């Protein structure tokens, strides 16, 4: 890999910034100052130092995004803004993708990564990964609805697995609820609520497995996963 690309990938700066850094003689490759950004290095083998600090190459990237309404859970789209468009150009990589999809109007937790096996494991129906959603609903949800969720709801194309409906606030024609499902069928939460004769007016994902949306993370912003959050992903038994 070219030295300048490597330096961008380890997060030292943008392409033009790292070129300047190299030109100034601040980068050493295997102990020797390297002033050509075009030099090829062997990532993971050559020792690269910036001002005597060793740079380590990262294979996988993990960003926790607090998705806002109005952006698509896709990598690119000709007409709409996508979740990848929310990344700073320095953090953007063409191999990043969202783990699963949230509807365009759904907000909340979305993991962006380039770790395919992890995404596959998190989305695999066999793993029964619990997703928790907070929903505002037009209509008053009832104990009867809770039973329907728990029993599984039959649709034309599938029958939902047992799910949990927790009533947070109900009254004056509307409800605030928490919904825990272990599947990820298209519009699943909205369809389950609609099957009870009510309508989701707002939907936010709070967690996916053990990974929880950071309440300090402002809507529309993202940050790298922390060590302790990465440790939670070890349960999926894939290289991280
Ligand atoms: N269920 C839905 O209906 N929409 C989402 O975005 C996620 C789950």
Short mmCIF file of N, CA and C in Angstrom, two decimals, residues 7 39 45 65 110 130 156-157 163 168 172 193 199 204 232:
data_model
loop_
_atom_site.label_atom_id
_atom_site.label_comp_id
_atom_site.label_asym_id
_atom_site.label_seq_id
_atom_site.Cartn_x
_atom_site.Cartn_y
_atom_site.Cartn_z
N UNK A 7 -1.14 6.26 5.80
CA UNK A 7 -1.20 7.29 6.84
C UNK A 7 -2.62 7.85 6.98
N UNK A 39 5.96 6.02 -1.80
CA UNK A 39 6.64 4.77 -1.43
C UNK A 39 5.64 3.70 -1.03
N UNK A 45 3.69 -5.13 8.57
CA UNK A 45 5.05 -5.69 8.62
C UNK A 45 6.07 -4.58 8.87
N UNK A 65 -23.28 5.21 15.09
CA UNK A 65 -23.95 6.37 14.54
C UNK A 65 -25.31 6.52 15.22
N UNK A 110 -27.10 2.78 14.90
CA UNK A 110 -26.70 2.07 13.69
C UNK A 110 -25.19 1.90 13.76
N UNK A 130 -31.25 -9.47 20.10
CA UNK A 130 -32.40 -8.64 20.48
C UNK A 130 -32.16 -7.18 20.10
N UNK A 156 -49.25 -11.95 6.18
CA UNK A 156 -49.38 -12.74 4.94
C UNK A 156 -48.07 -13.47 4.63
N UNK A 157 -46.94 -12.76 4.82
CA UNK A 157 -45.66 -13.31 4.39
C UNK A 157 -44.84 -13.98 5.50
N UNK A 163 -42.30 -11.50 20.73
CA UNK A 163 -41.64 -10.22 20.96
C UNK A 163 -42.21 -9.60 22.22
N UNK A 168 -44.72 2.11 28.37
CA UNK A 168 -44.08 3.13 29.22
C UNK A 168 -45.10 4.16 29.67
N UNK A 172 -54.60 9.41 26.70
CA UNK A 172 -55.03 10.47 25.79
C UNK A 172 -54.77 10.14 24.32
N UNK A 193 -47.21 -3.12 15.17
CA UNK A 193 -48.08 -2.15 15.83
C UNK A 193 -49.36 -1.96 14.98
N UNK A 199 -50.77 3.06 15.08
CA UNK A 199 -49.75 3.49 14.11
C UNK A 199 -48.52 4.07 14.80
N UNK A 204 -37.30 4.80 17.26
CA UNK A 204 -35.87 4.99 17.55
C UNK A 204 -35.30 3.66 18.03
N UNK A 232 -17.72 -6.26 23.85
CA UNK A 232 -19.05 -6.87 23.80
C UNK A 232 -19.26 -7.64 22.49
#
